[in-house]
């Protein structure tokens, strides 16, 4: 499975539509919710999910490794109404919670832009490896007037040291991929000639652990994160959704569209 902009592919400009990267949020999250619970099945083809397999059940191949990418917000997308925003919020929460809670090893291959929700998906995985290359990573929600859903901020808190989480969330900058290890986004950056081989070797190593032992240890590590996600009230969710429609938030996105030469 090759990522958009992987080997020999042209990478789209940040914020501009690529159908493989800017998947419809509702559809992508619904697919995620259906796919995650039965992770012995092959991963969603062409998808944006996870690696989850066991050595005694599946021989690791790249068909079982999902490539988690995202070129950031699609500034061409039509405005959502309130009902659509609530649906997206619910699907986002359910899909990401299912991914981070999966009681099996999950591994992210990061080989292209991982921005905003794309980066949160990377961080939802237990183990993360990145490809050396010319692409960007970051959490630019604040810069474009978006609130972090409770699920997203809890995943960020789970995976990153507080100082690095603050730098990414509050600084809202985009960084070259060379900064991904320093920021804690990936465990290692690898050259192209060793990337896939290393991913599969690490995946096989994780998959060889006893199922029950891995699941028990993982549950202990993420239990408090899941509790905080589950404790979100409807009022708190509504407050996060409302940030997107605030005048200053709309103005920030209008400036971004102007900067990118995008007309609506």
Phi, psi and omega in degrees: 000122181256141179277155171301133180074015179282243181288111173076004183267147177280135182267130180290158176295149178300138177082000180250150191289131165228120186300337179278341183253320181265060179297147176305126188300312182298316181294315182297317182289324178296317176299320179300315182298324180283330187276320188300315185299332181246072190279000173284342176285155176304145182294149178318120183297135180066020194266195189224038189251255195209169167255129176205103179208170178235141187299327183281349180253322188224132172281125184299129169219169181291348174292345181254008179248118180270147180255116190260104187227158173191130181269023176091192182295142175270101184285355175271348186295146178291154178294142176268147173278177186298318181296318179295321179297320178294320179296316179298318180300316181293316179296320178301311181299311186295318181292313182291324177296317179298320180293310184292333182270354184305127186278026178231165178297137173235138184224131181257133169259114180253110181228019177198183182315128176231095190230140177055237183300329176298321179288324178299321177298319176301311184293339179290345182272150183296321187226138189223128178235143182238153176269136172297132181174178183264084177209176188240151175225152177161169177241092187260022182305312183299322182293334183249015173077033179245140173276155172276122171303151179309317181301316182295313183293328178289325176293318177299315179296324181294318190267333189247148171298150186303317182297319180287323177298317178297318179300315182287314186287309185277330176284332174053031181266161171255135186243151171295153182302336180299341181270359188296324179289314179303321182283347181087009182291314177237158178279334183198146170253133187235149176289159185301324185287349179239359190295301185296318179300317181292318178303312182293323179294316178294322179297316179297323178298313179295320184290340182281347180293151176302132186304310185294322180294316180297314182298319181294315180295318181295317179300322179294324181286325188255359186305313181293325176298313180295323178299318181291322176299314183290340183277354180299131179269160175304324179293321178293319178297318180296322179296321178294317180298322184295333180303323182300327185265000179298146182306317180295326179292316177299320180295322179297318180288326176298320178295322178295317179298319179297318180298323182273356181072031182261130177251146179240000000 
